């Protein structure tokens, strides 16, 4: 399986990354890409920009552990995770997850799983620039409960 | 051992990292937070919402009752908000 | 909401379609793309090519009904469905679904939902070229049960 | 009314479409399949696995007990395998 994990401040090209996974291959039947984008509002307040802080070293390790976990749960043929850090403005890409498999259920479930874990376990923190100053984004309970879906039974949400 | 702080824990402590040598009776991650909170106002402020703060030892998430002996790098940070 | 539905024999550019949905917008936080690709094997036999037959007129209508259904179930900001017809070889794109929303759960669930319905309700039929001749692909029970997930409770699988 | 056939139903019937005028007692989609199956060997072959065949009236999926009166276009086809 082709696995790509990158942390970078520069933007990424979702299409090029997806193409890399499937190019020249005839065993892949499904490619799912998730692109997370910086929005201009969040929970009722405006956001003019945000800065993503991360824990270098641990972030890569933690993402790699979850990609390995996803490979054990689903028959993946490829997975790419790219997470940006630094300052971003509304409309800018933040995170990319690409999964490839023979069948669509595995590709969908693995991408969904990886995003839930990136949200709740990968060591990144968002500092928002708001009309009244800057503020750290608080973790959401809905993200924790989304991630908890995968703990009950491996692959349960894929069925 | 080396301590790392991230996000608002870093802002409150006022530094991103430091070397520390806690006394021998500081055995767990929770003990370490209590000991750090007693090191001054900025630490007391950083560790006042202790139940919210997460920790990693040598780049792996750990729970408050995890032993710190043998740790090279311990990090403290708020709940993650990436993705 | 921007909705694009196209049936075409020519290839599509998944990246360009995804970019169309999110370009210049700052309210979209999540874009999910699903690309279905022709594989060189299926259920134990080789596939050297396949021809997709469709019911012109009904295919567009049926897809449009499901996109409308998806819009009622989730707060979508955009949706694109492109389905090819004609002869395809392993590695060729077959189908594209792109969904955009403020939040990731809606984008994931809507894309998953649309693919399940395309598989089981959109009037397309695959004729495979196999080592021993041609054969029509049989509908899979796993596809029917995947589609049935969405009937129990609207949006249930998104939670 | 116009009939359309797709995939292996089309192959077995030997044509993609035709105009028909069934007798008045052919009231439902199921009746129509029975009537068609009696029109010759190729139709009998096409409609032998009748429970498998799906139908659409005026481009909307319908069940076998749906009335065909007023229909302009009725299509018969195997279970869909798109996507």
Tab-separated table of C-alpha atoms in Angstrom:
chain	number	residue	atom	x	y	z
A	1	UNK	CA	0.000	0.000	0.000
A	2	UNK	CA	1.166	3.531	-0.813
A	3	UNK	CA	1.082	5.695	2.297
A	4	UNK	CA	1.900	9.392	2.240
A	5	UNK	CA	1.878	11.517	5.385
A	6	UNK	CA	3.011	15.118	5.237
A	7	UNK	CA	2.872	18.138	7.512
A	8	UNK	CA	3.580	21.342	5.669
A	9	UNK	CA	2.920	25.052	5.766
A	10	UNK	CA	2.434	25.330	2.003
A	11	UNK	CA	-0.834	24.512	0.218
A	12	UNK	CA	-1.511	21.089	-1.299
A	13	UNK	CA	-3.021	19.934	-4.583
A	14	UNK	CA	-5.789	17.501	-3.708
A	15	UNK	CA	-6.164	16.350	-7.301
A	16	UNK	CA	-2.482	15.637	-7.773
A	17	UNK	CA	-2.375	13.658	-4.526
A	18	UNK	CA	-5.434	11.613	-5.505
A	19	UNK	CA	-3.971	11.004	-8.968
A	20	UNK	CA	-0.710	9.792	-7.409
A	21	UNK	CA	-2.588	7.101	-5.515
A	22	UNK	CA	-4.485	5.695	-8.463
A	23	UNK	CA	-2.305	6.495	-11.483
A	24	UNK	CA	-1.515	3.481	-13.630
A	25	UNK	CA	-3.335	1.097	-11.314
A	26	UNK	CA	-6.209	-1.132	-12.341
A	27	UNK	CA	-6.982	-2.728	-8.974
A	28	UNK	CA	-8.387	0.442	-7.388
A	29	UNK	CA	-12.152	0.843	-7.773
A	30	UNK	CA	-12.794	3.738	-5.399
A	31	UNK	CA	-10.947	6.891	-4.371
A	32	UNK	CA	-12.353	9.180	-1.695
A	33	UNK	CA	-10.855	12.574	-0.974
A	34	UNK	CA	-11.727	14.809	1.929
A	35	UNK	CA	-10.587	18.422	1.877
A	36	UNK	CA	-10.991	20.537	4.994
A	37	UNK	CA	-11.161	24.258	4.272
A	38	UNK	CA	-10.818	27.326	6.513
A	39	UNK	CA	-14.233	28.981	6.944
A	40	UNK	CA	-15.049	32.605	7.631
A	41	UNK	CA	-17.365	31.847	10.527
A	42	UNK	CA	-17.470	29.331	13.318
A	43	UNK	CA	-20.068	28.890	16.019
A	44	UNK	CA	-21.636	32.304	15.519
A	45	UNK	CA	-18.545	34.493	15.244
A	46	UNK	CA	-16.550	35.661	12.261
A	47	UNK	CA	-13.066	34.306	11.561
A	48	UNK	CA	-10.698	36.467	9.504
A	49	UNK	CA	-7.783	33.999	9.730
A	50	UNK	CA	-6.447	31.173	11.871
A	51	UNK	CA	-3.075	29.838	12.893
A	52	UNK	CA	-2.548	26.107	13.253
A	53	UNK	CA	0.006	25.129	15.867
A	54	UNK	CA	1.247	21.541	15.941
A	55	UNK	CA	3.576	19.258	17.871
A	56	UNK	CA	6.286	18.360	15.338
A	57	UNK	CA	7.320	14.748	15.517
A	58	UNK	CA	4.298	13.611	17.478
A	59	UNK	CA	1.868	14.827	14.792
A	60	UNK	CA	3.489	12.642	12.115
A	61	UNK	CA	3.700	9.668	14.501
A	62	UNK	CA	0.099	9.987	15.614
A	63	UNK	CA	-1.197	10.251	12.043
A	64	UNK	CA	0.937	7.267	11.005
A	65	UNK	CA	-0.514	5.200	13.869
A	66	UNK	CA	-4.039	5.990	12.700
A	67	UNK	CA	-3.250	5.196	9.077
A	68	UNK	CA	-1.879	1.820	10.256
A	69	UNK	CA	-5.062	1.319	12.269
A	70	UNK	CA	-7.182	2.145	9.192
A	71	UNK	CA	-5.188	-0.398	7.140
A	72	UNK	CA	-5.957	-3.085	9.714
A	73	UNK	CA	-9.674	-2.236	9.637
A	74	UNK	CA	-10.229	-1.934	5.882
A	75	UNK	CA	-8.588	-3.369	2.737
A	76	UNK	CA	-6.946	-0.129	1.624
A	77	UNK	CA	-4.744	0.133	-1.446
A	78	UNK	CA	-3.503	3.615	-0.624
A	79	UNK	CA	-3.842	6.447	1.881
A	80	UNK	CA	-2.624	10.036	1.929
A	81	UNK	CA	-2.874	12.495	4.803
A	82	UNK	CA	-1.590	16.046	4.464
A	83	UNK	CA	-2.105	18.536	7.281
A	84	UNK	CA	-1.021	22.132	7.023
A	85	UNK	CA	0.236	24.312	9.854
A	86	UNK	CA	0.783	28.049	10.091
A	87	UNK	CA	-1.573	30.905	9.245
A	88	UNK	CA	-4.539	30.353	6.959
A	89	UNK	CA	-7.321	32.553	5.658
A	90	UNK	CA	-10.944	31.654	4.850
A	91	UNK	CA	-11.058	29.573	1.689
A	92	UNK	CA	-7.566	28.116	2.259
A	93	UNK	CA	-7.095	24.353	2.407
A	94	UNK	CA	-6.264	22.942	5.860
A	95	UNK	CA	-6.246	19.171	5.615
A	96	UNK	CA	-6.443	16.464	2.959
A	97	UNK	CA	-7.269	12.790	3.371
A	98	UNK	CA	-7.281	10.472	0.338
A	99	UNK	CA	-8.129	6.781	0.574
A	100	UNK	CA	-8.148	4.175	-2.198
A	101	UNK	CA	-9.598	0.687	-2.169
A	102	UNK	CA	-11.118	-1.899	-4.480
A	103	UNK	CA	-14.568	-1.074	-3.096
A	104	UNK	CA	-16.284	2.110	-2.106
A	105	UNK	CA	-17.369	1.220	1.435
A	106	UNK	CA	-13.786	0.718	2.589
A	107	UNK	CA	-12.627	3.980	0.983
A	108	UNK	CA	-15.492	5.996	2.508
A	109	UNK	CA	-15.203	4.455	5.962
A	110	UNK	CA	-11.424	4.829	6.143
A	111	UNK	CA	-11.517	8.508	5.112
A	112	UNK	CA	-14.281	9.230	7.617
A	113	UNK	CA	-12.349	7.370	10.342
A	114	UNK	CA	-9.098	9.205	9.609
A	115	UNK	CA	-10.813	12.598	9.728
A	116	UNK	CA	-12.510	11.819	13.041
A	117	UNK	CA	-9.147	10.847	14.513
A	118	UNK	CA	-7.319	13.827	13.087
A	119	UNK	CA	-9.920	16.082	14.731
A	120	UNK	CA	-9.631	14.540	18.175
A	121	UNK	CA	-6.217	12.877	18.493
A	122	UNK	CA	-3.716	14.551	16.191
A	123	UNK	CA	-1.774	17.245	18.087
A	124	UNK	CA	-2.944	20.396	16.308
A	125	UNK	CA	-4.497	23.501	17.832
A	126	UNK	CA	-6.325	26.320	16.083
A	127	UNK	CA	-5.967	29.946	17.130
A	128	UNK	CA	-8.672	32.043	15.488
A	129	UNK	CA	-8.533	35.729	14.612
A	130	UNK	CA	-11.972	37.047	15.552
A	131	UNK	CA	-13.549	40.507	15.465
A	132	UNK	CA	-12.867	40.849	19.233
A	133	UNK	CA	-9.302	39.459	19.226
A	134	UNK	CA	-7.738	36.032	19.048
A	135	UNK	CA	-9.039	32.877	20.698
A	136	UNK	CA	-8.151	29.203	20.825
A	137	UNK	CA	-10.787	26.942	19.291
A	138	UNK	CA	-12.382	24.707	21.905
A	139	UNK	CA	-12.679	20.991	21.257
A	140	UNK	CA	-16.192	19.960	20.294
A	141	UNK	CA	-18.115	17.193	21.984
A	142	UNK	CA	-19.584	16.270	18.601
A	143	UNK	CA	-16.048	15.527	17.392
A	144	UNK	CA	-15.392	13.294	20.405
A	145	UNK	CA	-18.615	11.386	19.870
A	146	UNK	CA	-17.851	11.064	16.153
A	147	UNK	CA	-14.467	9.539	17.001
A	148	UNK	CA	-16.058	7.281	19.633
A	149	UNK	CA	-18.114	5.610	16.863
A	150	UNK	CA	-15.013	3.710	15.802
A	151	UNK	CA	-14.148	2.359	19.232
A	152	UNK	CA	-17.256	0.222	19.822
A	153	UNK	CA	-16.570	-2.290	17.090
A	154	UNK	CA	-13.835	-2.087	14.477
A	155	UNK	CA	-15.387	-1.229	11.141
A	156	UNK	CA	-18.909	-1.123	12.582
A	157	UNK	CA	-19.789	2.182	10.967
A	158	UNK	CA	-18.725	0.826	7.593
A	159	UNK	CA	-21.426	-1.773	7.468
B	1	UNK	CA	13.477	15.508	31.351
B	2	UNK	CA	12.236	17.883	28.699
B	3	UNK	CA	8.798	19.502	28.971
B	4	UNK	CA	6.894	20.917	26.012
B	5	UNK	CA	3.840	23.166	26.153
B	6	UNK	CA	1.383	23.875	23.339
B	7	UNK	CA	-1.441	26.314	22.564
B	8	UNK	CA	-2.861	28.114	25.622
B	9	UNK	CA	-0.803	26.007	28.035
B	10	UNK	CA	2.295	27.396	26.278
B	11	UNK	CA	0.901	30.938	26.364
B	12	UNK	CA	0.149	30.755	30.093
B	13	UNK	CA	3.448	29.150	31.096
B	14	UNK	CA	5.178	31.709	28.913
B	15	UNK	CA	7.549	29.307	27.211
B	16	UNK	CA	7.391	26.469	24.698
B	17	UNK	CA	9.838	24.115	26.422
B	18	UNK	CA	12.142	23.660	29.370
B	19	UNK	CA	14.318	21.097	31.131
B	20	UNK	CA	13.139	20.016	34.585
B	21	UNK	CA	14.252	17.633	37.331
B	22	UNK	CA	11.275	16.974	39.593
B	23	UNK	CA	11.756	15.317	43.004
B	24	UNK	CA	11.494	11.535	43.221
B	25	UNK	CA	7.976	11.540	44.723
B	26	UNK	CA	6.591	13.054	41.497
B	27	UNK	CA	5.652	9.677	40.017
B	28	UNK	CA	2.779	10.219	37.583
B	29	UNK	CA	1.627	12.731	34.985
B	30	UNK	CA	-0.950	14.015	37.501
B	31	UNK	CA	1.776	14.403	40.160
B	32	UNK	CA	3.859	16.347	37.663
B	33	UNK	CA	0.978	18.742	36.938
B	34	UNK	CA	0.500	19.332	40.673
B	35	UNK	CA	4.225	19.944	41.134
B	36	UNK	CA	4.353	22.297	38.142
B	37	UNK	CA	1.308	24.233	39.393
B	38	UNK	CA	3.280	25.049	42.540
B	39	UNK	CA	6.207	26.567	40.636
B	40	UNK	CA	4.732	30.034	40.308
B	41	UNK	CA	1.780	32.118	39.220
B	42	UNK	CA	2.095	31.442	35.504
B	43	UNK	CA	2.209	27.661	36.118
B	44	UNK	CA	-0.702	27.846	38.586
B	45	UNK	CA	-2.695	29.646	35.881
B	46	UNK	CA	-1.664	27.200	33.141
B	47	UNK	CA	-2.593	24.139	35.199
B	48	UNK	CA	-5.713	25.469	36.938
B	49	UNK	CA	-8.075	23.590	34.570
B	50	UNK	CA	-6.091	20.407	35.089
B	51	UNK	CA	-8.826	17.982	34.006
B	52	UNK	CA	-8.882	19.599	30.584
B	53	UNK	CA	-5.144	19.348	29.940
B	54	UNK	CA	-3.861	16.401	27.914
B	55	UNK	CA	-0.400	14.905	28.113
B	56	UNK	CA	1.940	12.911	25.884
B	57	UNK	CA	5.055	11.034	26.957
B	58	UNK	CA	7.635	10.594	24.252
B	59	UNK	CA	5.040	11.595	21.643
B	60	UNK	CA	2.309	9.150	22.675
B	61	UNK	CA	-0.950	10.197	24.381
B	62	UNK	CA	-1.041	9.130	28.034
B	63	UNK	CA	-3.523	9.304	30.912
B	64	UNK	CA	-2.901	11.271	34.155
B	65	UNK	CA	-2.067	8.124	36.138
B	66	UNK	CA	0.754	7.131	33.769
B	67	UNK	CA	4.192	6.865	35.404
B	68	UNK	CA	6.732	9.392	34.172
B	69	UNK	CA	9.881	7.474	35.095
B	70	UNK	CA	12.111	6.999	32.085
B	71	UNK	CA	10.337	9.694	30.060
B	72	UNK	CA	12.591	11.827	27.895
B	73	UNK	CA	9.921	14.271	26.667
B	74	UNK	CA	6.602	15.137	28.278
B	75	UNK	CA	4.155	17.492	26.578
B	76	UNK	CA	1.112	19.288	28.003
B	77	UNK	CA	-1.604	20.748	25.809
B	78	UNK	CA	-5.356	21.476	25.519
B	79	UNK	CA	-7.698	19.077	23.704
B	80	UNK	CA	-6.715	18.855	20.060
B	81	UNK	CA	-8.572	20.912	17.445
B	82	UNK	CA	-6.932	19.915	14.176
B	83	UNK	CA	-8.498	18.578	11.008
C	1	UNK	CA	-26.742	25.462	-3.589
C	2	UNK	CA	-24.778	24.659	-6.740
C	3	UNK	CA	-25.956	21.391	-8.248
C	4	UNK	CA	-24.318	19.833	-11.295
C	5	UNK	CA	-25.559	16.590	-12.833
C	6	UNK	CA	-24.031	15.289	-16.045
C	7	UNK	CA	-24.100	12.076	-18.033
C	8	UNK	CA	-21.333	11.912	-20.568
C	9	UNK	CA	-19.207	9.476	-22.518
C	10	UNK	CA	-16.039	11.557	-22.136
C	11	UNK	CA	-13.791	11.496	-19.068
C	12	UNK	CA	-14.172	14.010	-16.234
C	13	UNK	CA	-11.707	16.020	-14.190
C	14	UNK	CA	-12.514	15.334	-10.540
C	15	UNK	CA	-10.253	18.135	-9.332
C	16	UNK	CA	-11.764	20.742	-11.623
C	17	UNK	CA	-15.275	19.743	-10.548
C	18	UNK	CA	-14.364	19.910	-6.852
C	19	UNK	CA	-12.684	23.272	-7.393
C	20	UNK	CA	-15.815	24.611	-9.132
C	21	UNK	CA	-17.865	23.847	-6.033
C	22	UNK	CA	-15.602	25.563	-3.521
C	23	UNK	CA	-13.806	28.249	-5.540
C	24	UNK	CA	-14.066	31.710	-4.035
C	25	UNK	CA	-16.309	30.552	-1.208
C	26	UNK	CA	-15.529	30.932	2.469
C	27	UNK	CA	-18.583	29.205	3.927
C	28	UNK	CA	-17.562	25.701	2.825
C	29	UNK	CA	-15.549	23.781	5.410
C	30	UNK	CA	-15.560	20.315	3.874
C	31	UNK	CA	-15.439	18.886	0.358
C	32	UNK	CA	-15.701	15.145	-0.219
C	33	UNK	CA	-15.085	13.604	-3.625
C	34	UNK	CA	-15.747	10.021	-4.573
C	35	UNK	CA	-14.289	8.675	-7.808
C	36	UNK	CA	-15.367	5.262	-9.047
C	37	UNK	CA	-12.804	3.612	-11.320
C	38	UNK	CA	-13.022	0.637	-13.696
C	39	UNK	CA	-11.098	-2.324	-12.227
C	40	UNK	CA	-9.386	-5.188	-14.034
C	41	UNK	CA	-11.005	-7.885	-11.927
C	42	UNK	CA	-14.378	-8.399	-10.323
C	43	UNK	CA	-15.565	-11.279	-8.206
C	44	UNK	CA	-12.761	-13.619	-9.235
C	45	UNK	CA	-12.673	-13.038	-12.994
C	46	UNK	CA	-10.633	-10.669	-15.111
C	47	UNK	CA	-12.228	-7.676	-16.825
C	48	UNK	CA	-10.523	-6.277	-19.918
C	49	UNK	CA	-13.163	-3.569	-20.511
C	50	UNK	CA	-16.775	-2.754	-19.754
C	51	UNK	CA	-19.611	-0.950	-21.480
C	52	UNK	CA	-22.027	1.122	-19.443
C	53	UNK	CA	-25.546	1.256	-20.857
C	54	UNK	CA	-27.981	3.807	-19.451
C	55	UNK	CA	-31.557	4.998	-19.787
C	56	UNK	CA	-31.227	8.538	-21.134
C	57	UNK	CA	-33.668	10.933	-19.549
C	58	UNK	CA	-34.491	8.703	-16.625
C	59	UNK	CA	-30.871	8.557	-15.445
C	60	UNK	CA	-30.671	12.353	-15.121
C	61	UNK	CA	-34.099	12.518	-13.449
C	62	UNK	CA	-33.294	9.751	-10.994
C	63	UNK	CA	-29.968	11.295	-10.015
C	64	UNK	CA	-31.620	14.712	-9.626
C	65	UNK	CA	-34.241	13.195	-7.300
C	66	UNK	CA	-31.527	11.725	-5.107
C	67	UNK	CA	-29.559	14.951	-5.009
C	68	UNK	CA	-32.748	16.712	-3.885
C	69	UNK	CA	-33.222	14.018	-1.249
C	70	UNK	CA	-29.637	14.509	-0.041
C	71	UNK	CA	-30.235	18.276	0.212
C	72	UNK	CA	-33.249	17.637	2.432
C	73	UNK	CA	-31.240	15.326	4.689
C	74	UNK	CA	-28.035	17.329	5.102
C	75	UNK	CA	-27.086	21.037	4.968
C	76	UNK	CA	-25.235	20.854	1.654
C	77	UNK	CA	-23.676	23.878	-0.016
C	78	UNK	CA	-22.980	22.068	-3.296
C	79	UNK	CA	-23.262	18.700	-5.008
C	80	UNK	CA	-21.921	17.352	-8.300
C	81	UNK	CA	-22.693	13.980	-9.861
C	82	UNK	CA	-21.104	12.929	-13.152
C	83	UNK	CA	-21.706	9.435	-14.520
C	84	UNK	CA	-20.066	8.206	-17.692
C	85	UNK	CA	-21.566	5.797	-20.207
C	86	UNK	CA	-20.018	3.872	-23.072
C	87	UNK	CA	-16.942	1.655	-23.148
C	88	UNK	CA	-14.302	1.937	-20.427
C	89	UNK	CA	-11.049	0.159	-19.711
C	90	UNK	CA	-9.450	-0.687	-16.373
C	91	UNK	CA	-8.126	2.464	-14.761
C	92	UNK	CA	-10.728	4.691	-16.453
C	93	UNK	CA	-12.994	6.897	-14.357
C	94	UNK	CA	-16.662	5.828	-14.225
C	95	UNK	CA	-18.452	8.054	-11.748
C	96	UNK	CA	-17.799	11.176	-9.684
C	97	UNK	CA	-19.680	12.493	-6.671
C	98	UNK	CA	-18.606	15.735	-4.991
C	99	UNK	CA	-20.358	17.157	-1.938
C	100	UNK	CA	-19.635	20.383	-0.076
C	101	UNK	CA	-20.872	21.516	3.305
C	102	UNK	CA	-19.866	23.648	6.254
C	103	UNK	CA	-19.065	20.501	8.249
C	104	UNK	CA	-17.460	17.215	7.397
C	105	UNK	CA	-20.154	14.818	8.628
C	106	UNK	CA	-22.736	16.199	6.201
C	107	UNK	CA	-20.308	16.080	3.265
C	108	UNK	CA	-19.244	12.488	4.023
C	109	UNK	CA	-22.767	11.214	4.649
C	110	UNK	CA	-24.226	12.849	1.541
C	111	UNK	CA	-21.493	11.474	-0.748
C	112	UNK	CA	-21.885	7.988	0.733
C	113	UNK	CA	-25.676	8.218	0.366
C	114	UNK	CA	-25.490	9.387	-3.250
C	115	UNK	CA	-23.113	6.570	-4.204
C	116	UNK	CA	-25.311	3.927	-2.570
C	117	UNK	CA	-28.277	5.225	-4.531
C	118	UNK	CA	-26.399	5.484	-7.802
C	119	UNK	CA	-25.402	1.835	-7.401
C	120	UNK	CA	-28.895	0.542	-6.763
C	121	UNK	CA	-31.395	3.010	-8.263
C	122	UNK	CA	-29.808	4.899	-11.138
C	123	UNK	CA	-30.607	3.180	-14.459
C	124	UNK	CA	-27.143	2.036	-15.539
C	125	UNK	CA	-26.039	-1.468	-16.474
C	126	UNK	CA	-22.511	-2.812	-16.879
C	127	UNK	CA	-21.545	-5.300	-19.567
C	128	UNK	CA	-18.127	-6.766	-18.817
C	129	UNK	CA	-15.615	-8.130	-21.311
C	130	UNK	CA	-14.217	-11.240	-19.625
C	131	UNK	CA	-11.709	-13.889	-20.706
C	132	UNK	CA	-14.633	-16.202	-21.616
C	133	UNK	CA	-16.808	-13.617	-23.386
C	134	UNK	CA	-19.096	-10.801	-22.305
C	135	UNK	CA	-21.446	-10.844	-19.328
C	136	UNK	CA	-23.815	-8.449	-17.597
C	137	UNK	CA	-22.779	-7.568	-14.068
C	138	UNK	CA	-25.242	-8.892	-11.517
C	139	UNK	CA	-26.573	-6.591	-8.822
C	140	UNK	CA	-24.981	-7.211	-5.449
C	141	UNK	CA	-26.925	-7.785	-2.267
C	142	UNK	CA	-24.275	-5.802	-0.412
C	143	UNK	CA	-25.205	-2.784	-2.533
C	144	UNK	CA	-28.882	-3.208	-1.703
C	145	UNK	CA	-28.171	-3.476	2.009
C	146	UNK	CA	-25.865	-0.454	1.810
C	147	UNK	CA	-28.685	1.565	0.219
C	148	UNK	CA	-31.188	0.244	2.775
C	149	UNK	CA	-29.138	1.901	5.553
C	150	UNK	CA	-30.593	5.254	4.526
C	151	UNK	CA	-34.219	4.193	4.624
C	152	UNK	CA	-34.483	3.389	8.338
C	153	UNK	CA	-33.968	6.919	9.612
C	154	UNK	CA	-32.960	9.947	7.574
C	155	UNK	CA	-29.364	10.844	8.371
C	156	UNK	CA	-28.985	7.987	10.858
C	157	UNK	CA	-25.726	6.780	9.387
C	158	UNK	CA	-24.273	10.274	9.702
C	159	UNK	CA	-24.450	10.277	13.458
D	1	UNK	CA	-47.577	3.209	-25.500
D	2	UNK	CA	-43.851	3.033	-25.959
D	3	UNK	CA	-41.829	0.195	-24.440
D	4	UNK	CA	-38.104	0.397	-23.778
D	5	UNK	CA	-35.790	-2.498	-22.954
D	6	UNK	CA	-32.326	-2.303	-21.419
D	7	UNK	CA	-29.319	-4.575	-20.841
D	8	UNK	CA	-30.095	-8.297	-21.090
D	9	UNK	CA	-33.832	-7.680	-21.380
D	10	UNK	CA	-33.054	-5.696	-24.550
D	11	UNK	CA	-30.698	-8.393	-25.815
D	12	UNK	CA	-33.271	-11.150	-25.308
D	13	UNK	CA	-36.197	-9.240	-26.791
D	14	UNK	CA	-33.925	-8.316	-29.676
D	15	UNK	CA	-34.850	-4.649	-29.811
D	16	UNK	CA	-34.404	-1.517	-27.712
D	17	UNK	CA	-37.909	-0.107	-28.101
D	18	UNK	CA	-41.284	-0.615	-29.691
D	19	UNK	CA	-44.828	0.749	-29.755
D	20	UNK	CA	-47.504	-1.551	-28.347
D	21	UNK	CA	-51.266	-1.492	-27.740
D	22	UNK	CA	-52.078	-4.155	-25.169
D	23	UNK	CA	-55.688	-5.271	-24.615
D	24	UNK	CA	-57.737	-3.496	-21.946
D	25	UNK	CA	-57.432	-6.306	-19.371
D	26	UNK	CA	-53.670	-5.700	-19.148
D	27	UNK	CA	-53.950	-3.358	-16.175
D	28	UNK	CA	-50.691	-3.531	-14.241
D	29	UNK	CA	-46.961	-3.776	-14.879
D	30	UNK	CA	-47.134	-7.470	-13.897
D	31	UNK	CA	-50.022	-8.028	-16.343
D	32	UNK	CA	-47.974	-6.381	-19.054
D	33	UNK	CA	-45.011	-8.680	-18.419
D	34	UNK	CA	-47.309	-11.727	-18.620
D	35	UNK	CA	-48.836	-10.438	-21.849
D	36	UNK	CA	-45.417	-9.685	-23.350
D	37	UNK	CA	-44.106	-13.132	-22.368
D	38	UNK	CA	-46.846	-14.644	-24.551
D	39	UNK	CA	-45.802	-12.713	-27.658
D	40	UNK	CA	-43.125	-15.169	-28.789
D	41	UNK	CA	-40.029	-17.099	-27.857
D	42	UNK	CA	-37.749	-14.104	-27.474
D	43	UNK	CA	-40.237	-12.385	-25.132
D	44	UNK	CA	-40.798	-15.604	-23.159
D	45	UNK	CA	-37.025	-15.824	-22.716
D	46	UNK	CA	-36.686	-12.155	-21.758
D	47	UNK	CA	-39.449	-12.323	-19.155
D	48	UNK	CA	-38.786	-15.799	-17.747
D	49	UNK	CA	-37.042	-14.428	-14.631
D	50	UNK	CA	-39.898	-12.028	-14.070
D	51	UNK	CA	-39.249	-11.384	-10.375
D	52	UNK	CA	-35.824	-10.027	-11.223
D	53	UNK	CA	-36.992	-7.544	-13.846
D	54	UNK	CA	-37.537	-3.932	-12.791
D	55	UNK	CA	-39.871	-1.459	-14.446
D	56	UNK	CA	-40.207	2.300	-14.790
D	57	UNK	CA	-43.239	4.231	-15.962
D	58	UNK	CA	-42.510	7.594	-17.501
D	59	UNK	CA	-38.977	7.432	-16.073
D	60	UNK	CA	-39.927	6.683	-12.469
D	61	UNK	CA	-39.317	3.316	-10.773
D	62	UNK	CA	-42.574	1.421	-10.175
D	63	UNK	CA	-43.630	-1.850	-8.559
D	64	UNK	CA	-45.271	-4.744	-10.460
D	65	UNK	CA	-48.750	-3.916	-9.132
D	66	UNK	CA	-48.648	-0.358	-10.501
D	67	UNK	CA	-51.380	0.469	-13.005
D	68	UNK	CA	-50.172	1.213	-16.528
D	69	UNK	CA	-53.141	3.280	-17.692
D	70	UNK	CA	-52.035	6.676	-18.931
D	71	UNK	CA	-48.409	5.624	-19.249
D	72	UNK	CA	-46.572	7.063	-22.242
D	73	UNK	CA	-43.307	5.156	-21.761
D	74	UNK	CA	-42.705	1.908	-19.883
D	75	UNK	CA	-39.214	0.493	-19.492
D	76	UNK	CA	-38.100	-3.006	-18.442
D	77	UNK	CA	-34.590	-3.753	-17.234
D	78	UNK	CA	-32.497	-5.881	-14.869
D	79	UNK	CA	-31.443	-4.582	-11.441
D	80	UNK	CA	-29.224	-1.548	-11.878
D	81	UNK	CA	-25.438	-1.905	-11.694
D	82	UNK	CA	-24.188	1.645	-12.138
D	83	UNK	CA	-21.883	3.642	-9.927
